[in-house]
Coordinates of C-alpha atoms and ligand atoms in Angstrom, one line a residue:
M168 CA 48.8 26.0 -34.2
A169 CA 50.1 23.2 -36.5
A170 CA 53.8 23.0 -37.5
P171 CA 54.5 24.6 -40.9
I172 CA 54.5 22.5 -44.0
N173 CA 56.9 23.0 -46.9
V174 CA 55.0 24.1 -50.1
V175 CA 56.9 24.3 -53.3
V176 CA 56.1 26.4 -56.3
T177 CA 58.2 26.0 -59.4
G178 CA 58.2 28.7 -62.1
A179 CA 57.9 31.0 -59.1
A180 CA 59.0 34.1 -61.0
G181 CA 56.3 33.6 -63.6
Q182 CA 52.8 34.8 -64.2
I183 CA 50.8 32.0 -62.6
A184 CA 52.9 31.9 -59.6
Y185 CA 52.4 35.6 -59.1
S186 CA 48.7 35.0 -58.6
L187 CA 49.1 31.7 -56.8
L188 CA 51.6 32.8 -54.1
Y189 CA 49.2 35.2 -52.5
Q190 CA 46.5 32.5 -52.2
L191 CA 48.9 30.2 -50.5
A192 CA 50.3 32.8 -48.1
A193 CA 46.8 34.0 -47.2
G194 CA 45.6 30.5 -46.2
S195 CA 43.1 30.1 -49.0
V196 CA 44.4 26.7 -50.0
F197 CA 45.8 24.9 -46.8
G198 CA 43.4 26.7 -44.5
P199 CA 43.7 29.5 -41.9
D200 CA 45.3 27.2 -39.3
Q201 CA 48.2 25.8 -41.4
P202 CA 51.4 27.8 -41.4
I203 CA 53.6 27.3 -44.5
N204 CA 57.2 27.6 -45.6
L205 CA 57.4 28.6 -49.3
R206 CA 60.1 27.0 -51.5
L207 CA 60.3 29.0 -54.7
L208 CA 62.1 27.3 -57.6
D209 CA 63.0 29.0 -60.8
I210 CA 65.9 29.0 -63.2
E211 CA 69.1 31.0 -62.5
P212 CA 68.5 33.9 -64.9
M213 CA 65.2 34.6 -63.1
M214 CA 66.7 34.9 -59.6
G215 CA 66.7 38.7 -59.8
V216 CA 62.9 38.8 -60.6
L217 CA 62.3 36.2 -57.9
K218 CA 64.0 38.4 -55.4
G219 CA 61.3 41.0 -56.1
V220 CA 58.6 38.4 -55.6
V221 CA 60.1 37.5 -52.2
M222 CA 60.1 41.2 -51.2
E223 CA 56.4 41.4 -52.1
L224 CA 55.7 38.2 -50.1
E225 CA 57.4 39.9 -47.1
D226 CA 55.4 43.0 -47.6
L227 CA 52.1 41.0 -47.6
A228 CA 52.7 40.8 -43.8
L229 CA 50.7 37.6 -43.5
P230 CA 51.2 35.6 -40.3
L231 CA 50.8 32.1 -41.9
L232 CA 53.8 32.6 -44.1
K233 CA 56.8 31.5 -41.9
D234 CA 59.8 31.1 -44.2
V235 CA 60.5 31.8 -47.9
L236 CA 63.4 30.2 -49.8
P237 CA 64.1 31.4 -53.4
T238 CA 66.4 29.0 -55.2
A239 CA 67.5 27.6 -58.6
D240 CA 68.5 24.3 -56.9
P241 CA 66.0 21.5 -56.8
E242 CA 67.5 19.9 -53.7
P243 CA 66.7 22.6 -51.1
A244 CA 63.5 23.4 -53.0
F245 CA 62.0 19.9 -52.7
K246 CA 63.4 19.0 -49.3
D247 CA 60.6 17.7 -47.1
A248 CA 58.0 19.0 -49.5
A249 CA 54.4 18.3 -48.4
A250 CA 52.7 19.9 -51.4
V251 CA 54.1 20.9 -54.7
F252 CA 52.8 23.0 -57.6
L253 CA 54.9 22.3 -60.7
V254 CA 54.1 25.4 -62.7
G255 CA 57.5 26.1 -64.2
S256 CA 57.9 25.3 -67.8
M257 CA 57.9 27.1 -71.2
P258 CA 54.5 28.7 -71.7
R259 CA 52.6 28.2 -75.0
R260 CA 52.6 31.3 -77.1
E261 CA 50.2 32.4 -79.8
G262 CA 50.2 30.0 -82.7
M263 CA 52.3 27.4 -80.9
E264 CA 51.0 23.9 -80.8
R265 CA 51.3 21.8 -77.6
K266 CA 53.4 19.2 -79.3
D267 CA 56.2 21.9 -79.8
L268 CA 56.2 22.3 -76.1
L269 CA 56.5 18.7 -75.3
A270 CA 60.1 18.2 -76.2
A271 CA 61.2 21.3 -74.3
N272 CA 59.3 20.4 -71.2
V273 CA 59.5 16.7 -70.5
K274 CA 63.2 17.0 -69.7
I275 CA 62.4 19.5 -66.9
F276 CA 59.8 17.1 -65.4
K277 CA 62.2 14.2 -65.5
I278 CA 64.8 16.2 -63.4
Q279 CA 62.1 17.4 -61.0
G280 CA 60.7 13.8 -60.6
E281 CA 64.1 12.6 -59.7
A282 CA 64.5 15.4 -57.1
L283 CA 61.1 14.7 -55.6
D284 CA 62.0 11.1 -55.3
K285 CA 65.2 12.0 -53.3
F286 CA 64.1 14.9 -51.2
A287 CA 60.3 15.2 -50.8
R288 CA 58.1 13.6 -48.2
K289 CA 56.7 10.3 -49.5
D290 CA 53.1 11.5 -49.0
V291 CA 53.8 14.7 -51.0
K292 CA 50.9 15.9 -53.2
V293 CA 52.2 17.0 -56.6
L294 CA 50.0 19.1 -58.9
V295 CA 51.4 19.6 -62.4
V296 CA 50.2 22.8 -64.0
G297 CA 53.0 23.3 -66.6
N298 CA 52.1 22.1 -70.1
P299 CA 51.7 19.5 -71.5
A300 CA 50.4 19.0 -67.9
N301 CA 49.1 15.4 -68.2
T302 CA 52.2 14.0 -69.8
N303 CA 54.5 16.0 -67.6
A304 CA 52.8 14.5 -64.6
L305 CA 53.2 11.0 -66.0
I306 CA 57.0 11.6 -66.6
C307 CA 57.5 13.1 -63.2
S308 CA 55.8 10.2 -61.4
H309 CA 57.8 7.8 -63.5
Y310 CA 61.1 9.3 -62.3
A311 CA 59.9 9.3 -58.6
P312 CA 59.2 5.6 -58.1
S313 CA 59.4 5.8 -54.3
I314 CA 56.3 8.1 -54.2
P315 CA 52.9 6.5 -55.0
K316 CA 51.6 7.3 -58.5
E317 CA 48.4 8.6 -57.0
N318 CA 50.3 11.5 -55.5
F319 CA 50.9 13.0 -59.0
T320 CA 48.0 14.8 -60.6
A321 CA 47.6 17.2 -63.6
M322 CA 45.5 20.3 -63.6
T323 CA 42.2 20.3 -65.6
R324 CA 40.4 22.3 -62.9
L325 CA 40.7 25.5 -65.0
D326 CA 38.8 23.7 -67.8
Q327 CA 36.2 22.6 -65.3
N328 CA 35.8 26.1 -63.9
R329 CA 35.5 27.4 -67.5
A330 CA 32.9 24.8 -68.3
Q331 CA 30.9 25.5 -65.1
A332 CA 31.0 29.2 -65.8
A333 CA 29.8 28.7 -69.4
I334 CA 26.8 26.7 -68.4
A335 CA 25.9 29.2 -65.6
A336 CA 26.1 32.0 -68.1
R337 CA 24.0 30.2 -70.7
L338 CA 21.3 29.5 -68.1
G339 CA 21.6 32.8 -66.3
V340 CA 22.2 31.2 -62.9
A341 CA 24.8 31.8 -60.2
I342 CA 28.0 29.8 -60.7
D343 CA 27.5 27.7 -57.6
K344 CA 24.1 26.4 -58.8
V345 CA 26.0 24.3 -61.5
K346 CA 27.6 21.1 -60.3
N347 CA 29.5 18.0 -61.6
V348 CA 30.5 19.2 -65.1
I349 CA 33.3 16.8 -66.1
I350 CA 36.5 17.3 -68.0
W351 CA 37.7 14.1 -69.5
G352 CA 41.1 13.5 -71.0
N353 CA 43.9 15.8 -71.8
H354 CA 44.4 19.4 -70.9
S355 CA 44.4 20.3 -74.5
S356 CA 42.0 21.0 -77.4
T357 CA 41.0 17.3 -77.4
Q358 CA 39.6 17.4 -73.9
Y359 CA 36.0 16.5 -73.6
P360 CA 34.0 18.9 -71.4
D361 CA 30.9 16.9 -70.5
A362 CA 27.7 18.4 -69.2
A363 CA 25.7 15.2 -69.6
Q364 CA 26.2 14.4 -65.9
A365 CA 26.0 17.9 -64.6
T366 CA 23.1 19.4 -62.6
V367 CA 21.8 22.8 -62.1
E368 CA 19.7 24.1 -59.2
V369 CA 16.5 25.8 -60.5
N370 CA 14.1 27.2 -57.9
G371 CA 15.6 25.0 -55.2
T372 CA 15.4 21.8 -57.2
S373 CA 18.4 20.0 -58.8
K374 CA 17.9 19.1 -62.4
P375 CA 20.1 17.6 -65.2
V376 CA 21.7 20.3 -67.2
P377 CA 20.7 18.8 -70.6
E378 CA 17.1 18.9 -69.5
V379 CA 17.3 22.6 -68.6
V380 CA 19.5 23.7 -71.5
K381 CA 17.2 21.8 -74.0
D382 CA 19.7 22.2 -76.8
D383 CA 21.9 19.1 -77.5
K384 CA 23.5 20.8 -80.5
W385 CA 24.7 23.6 -78.3
L386 CA 25.9 21.2 -75.6
N387 CA 27.7 18.8 -78.0
E388 CA 29.2 21.4 -80.3
V389 CA 29.3 25.1 -79.2
F390 CA 29.9 24.4 -75.5
V391 CA 32.5 21.7 -76.2
E392 CA 34.4 23.8 -78.7
T393 CA 34.3 26.9 -76.6
I394 CA 35.9 25.2 -73.6
Q395 CA 38.4 23.3 -75.8
K396 CA 39.5 26.6 -77.3
R397 CA 39.2 28.9 -74.3
G398 CA 42.9 28.8 -73.5
A399 CA 43.8 29.8 -77.1
A400 CA 41.1 32.6 -77.0
V401 CA 42.7 34.1 -73.9
I402 CA 46.1 33.9 -75.5
A403 CA 44.8 35.6 -78.6
A404 CA 43.3 38.5 -76.6
R405 CA 45.9 38.9 -73.8
K406 CA 48.9 37.8 -75.8
M407 CA 49.8 35.7 -72.8
S408 CA 48.3 32.5 -71.4
S409 CA 45.7 32.4 -68.7
A410 CA 47.4 33.2 -65.4
M411 CA 44.9 34.6 -62.8
S412 CA 42.3 32.0 -63.6
A413 CA 45.0 29.2 -63.8
A414 CA 46.3 30.2 -60.4
K415 CA 42.8 30.2 -58.9
A416 CA 42.2 26.7 -60.4
A417 CA 45.5 25.4 -59.0
G418 CA 44.4 26.6 -55.6
D419 CA 40.9 25.0 -56.0
H420 CA 42.5 21.7 -57.1
M421 CA 45.0 21.5 -54.2
R422 CA 42.4 22.7 -51.6
D423 CA 40.0 19.9 -52.6
W424 CA 42.8 17.3 -52.5
W425 CA 43.8 18.5 -49.0
F426 CA 40.3 18.9 -47.5
G427 CA 38.1 16.7 -49.6
T428 CA 35.1 17.2 -51.9
K429 CA 31.6 18.1 -50.8
P430 CA 29.1 15.3 -50.5
G431 CA 27.5 14.5 -53.8
Q432 CA 30.0 16.6 -55.8
Y433 CA 33.0 15.5 -57.8
V434 CA 35.8 17.4 -59.4
S435 CA 38.0 16.7 -62.4
M436 CA 41.7 15.9 -62.1
G437 CA 44.3 14.4 -64.4
V438 CA 45.1 11.1 -62.6
V439 CA 47.0 7.9 -63.6
S440 CA 44.4 5.8 -65.4
D441 CA 43.5 2.5 -63.7
G442 CA 41.5 1.4 -66.8
S443 CA 38.2 2.8 -65.6
Y444 CA 35.8 3.7 -68.4
G445 CA 38.0 1.7 -70.8
I446 CA 40.7 4.4 -70.7
P447 CA 44.2 2.9 -71.5
K448 CA 46.2 2.4 -68.3
D449 CA 49.4 4.3 -67.6
I450 CA 48.4 7.7 -69.0
V451 CA 47.4 10.7 -66.9
F452 CA 43.8 11.2 -67.9
S453 CA 41.3 13.8 -66.5
L454 CA 38.5 11.9 -64.7
P455 CA 35.8 12.8 -62.2
V456 CA 37.0 12.0 -58.6
T457 CA 35.7 12.4 -55.1
I458 CA 38.2 13.0 -52.3
Q459 CA 38.3 12.0 -48.7
N460 CA 41.3 11.9 -46.2
K461 CA 43.5 13.3 -49.0
Q462 CA 42.8 10.2 -51.2
Y463 CA 40.9 10.5 -54.4
K464 CA 38.6 7.9 -55.9
I465 CA 37.5 7.8 -59.5
V466 CA 33.8 8.1 -59.8
Q467 CA 32.4 4.9 -61.2
G468 CA 29.3 3.9 -63.1
L469 CA 28.6 7.1 -65.0
N470 CA 26.8 6.5 -68.3
I471 CA 29.0 7.0 -71.3
S472 CA 27.0 7.7 -74.5
S473 CA 28.4 6.7 -77.9
F474 CA 29.0 10.4 -78.5
A475 CA 31.0 10.6 -75.3
R476 CA 32.8 7.4 -76.1
S477 CA 34.1 8.8 -79.3
K478 CA 35.4 11.9 -77.6
L479 CA 37.1 9.9 -74.8
D480 CA 38.8 7.8 -77.4
I481 CA 40.2 10.9 -79.3
T482 CA 41.7 12.4 -76.2
A483 CA 43.1 9.1 -75.0
K484 CA 44.7 8.5 -78.3
E485 CA 46.4 12.0 -78.1
L486 CA 47.7 11.1 -74.6
E487 CA 49.1 7.8 -75.8
E488 CA 50.9 9.7 -78.7
E489 CA 52.3 12.3 -76.2
R490 CA 53.6 9.4 -74.0
A491 CA 55.3 7.9 -77.0
E492 CA 56.8 11.2 -78.0
A493 CA 58.0 11.9 -74.5
N494 CA 59.6 8.5 -74.3
T495 CA 61.4 9.2 -77.6
V496 CA 62.7 12.6 -76.3
L497 CA 63.9 11.0 -73.0
Q498 CA 65.7 8.2 -74.8
Q499 CA 67.7 10.7 -77.0
Ligands
NAI1115 P1 55.6 32.1 -67.3 O1 56.5 32.0 -68.5 O2 55.1 33.4 -66.9 O3 56.4 31.4 -66.1 C1 57.1 30.2 -66.2 C2 58.2 30.3 -65.2 O4 58.8 29.0 -65.2 C3 59.3 31.2 -65.7 O5 59.6 32.1 -64.6 C4 60.5 30.3 -66.0 O6 61.7 30.9 -65.8 C5 60.2 29.2 -65.1 N1 60.9 27.9 -65.5 C6 61.3 27.5 -66.7 N2 62.0 26.4 -66.6 C7 62.0 26.1 -65.3 C8 62.6 25.0 -64.5 N3 63.3 24.1 -65.1 N4 62.5 25.0 -63.2 C9 61.8 26.0 -62.6 N5 61.2 27.0 -63.2 C10 61.3 27.1 -64.6 O7 54.4 31.0 -67.5 P2 53.0 30.9 -66.8 O8 52.0 31.8 -67.5 O9 53.2 31.1 -65.3 O10 52.7 29.4 -67.2 C11 53.4 28.3 -66.6 C12 52.9 27.0 -67.3 O11 51.6 26.7 -67.0 C13 53.0 27.0 -68.8 O12 53.5 25.7 -69.2 C14 51.5 27.1 -69.2 O13 51.3 26.6 -70.5 C15 50.9 26.3 -68.2 N6 49.4 26.5 -68.0 C16 48.7 25.4 -67.6 C17 47.3 25.5 -67.4 C18 46.5 24.3 -67.1 O14 45.3 24.5 -67.0 N7 47.1 23.2 -66.8 C19 46.7 26.8 -67.6 C20 47.5 27.9 -67.9 C21 48.9 27.7 -68.1

């Protein structure tokens, strides 16, 4: 059996972590042959709660879980980290706008970027879940200059999963029959969930989703808005932000990064823009990618309609604004 790898989860005493940790310990993300050491980072006042989480991890009695370290200190947490889930931050509450969150959270991601730079493996894979996820990932990468920028990604997989589920429900097909729905841009209400490139398998044949849905108004308006506002709808109903589905999406994202995507399929990830599709460089923008050997490649050559172009520009503008606000906060 392989040597254990260090896997870090921040916000380890929180809601998302509570669902994520079981997946990690059970081998659903790094596979059944990869033992792991869990490094659980949270803030000092949460150490008591984290102790309870550690007890539960012990009680899972799972053989892949070798060692668990609960801590409020970034140094031992990030030491030799191979994979990192940056979940810890202040969650969005009902009625709270993402911009309010930004100021509180970018400082956390600066500190964690610096700690990653000093203590983590240089090939560490960092997935940022904590909001505003795209901009936090940008900040984190900026403060970890010794780690390649490609190793920092932000999670839009929950949006992708939501979009795939909405199309499957609309067409009355199983979820795995729907492929290649794209989330472009920010993990926010400006994101553009795009079914124009998606396919659905009907009676064993793969067809474009727009051809099968036959309702552009639904695809361009109802579908887009439903996915954009799904997070807020869950908060309104549950009085807390999505956690079970967010943890599942985080596992999906990291598993695909680790093991690669299936032939002919792509997934959406917030990655540092290289200017593809006319997206401004140096923002973390959700794009369709394929992955092999733990390296992602941005899918090229997709047709961008003028409708899509306008949506991409809106979400890119928001990300540029977030970057400017983050820089202002960090300079204060
Ligand atoms: P939660 O409030 O249950 O847990 C957050 C945890 O982070 C708390 O235990 C808190 O003490 C900890 N924390 C705060 N500052 C920290 C720091 N500096 N270092 C380490 N830990 C720290 O929140 P929940 O529901 O687990 O959500 C976590 C984040 O994920 C939120 O920002 C939320 O908005 C975001 N989120 C992102 C999604 C996405 O699709 N990208 C989807 C759903 C949530």
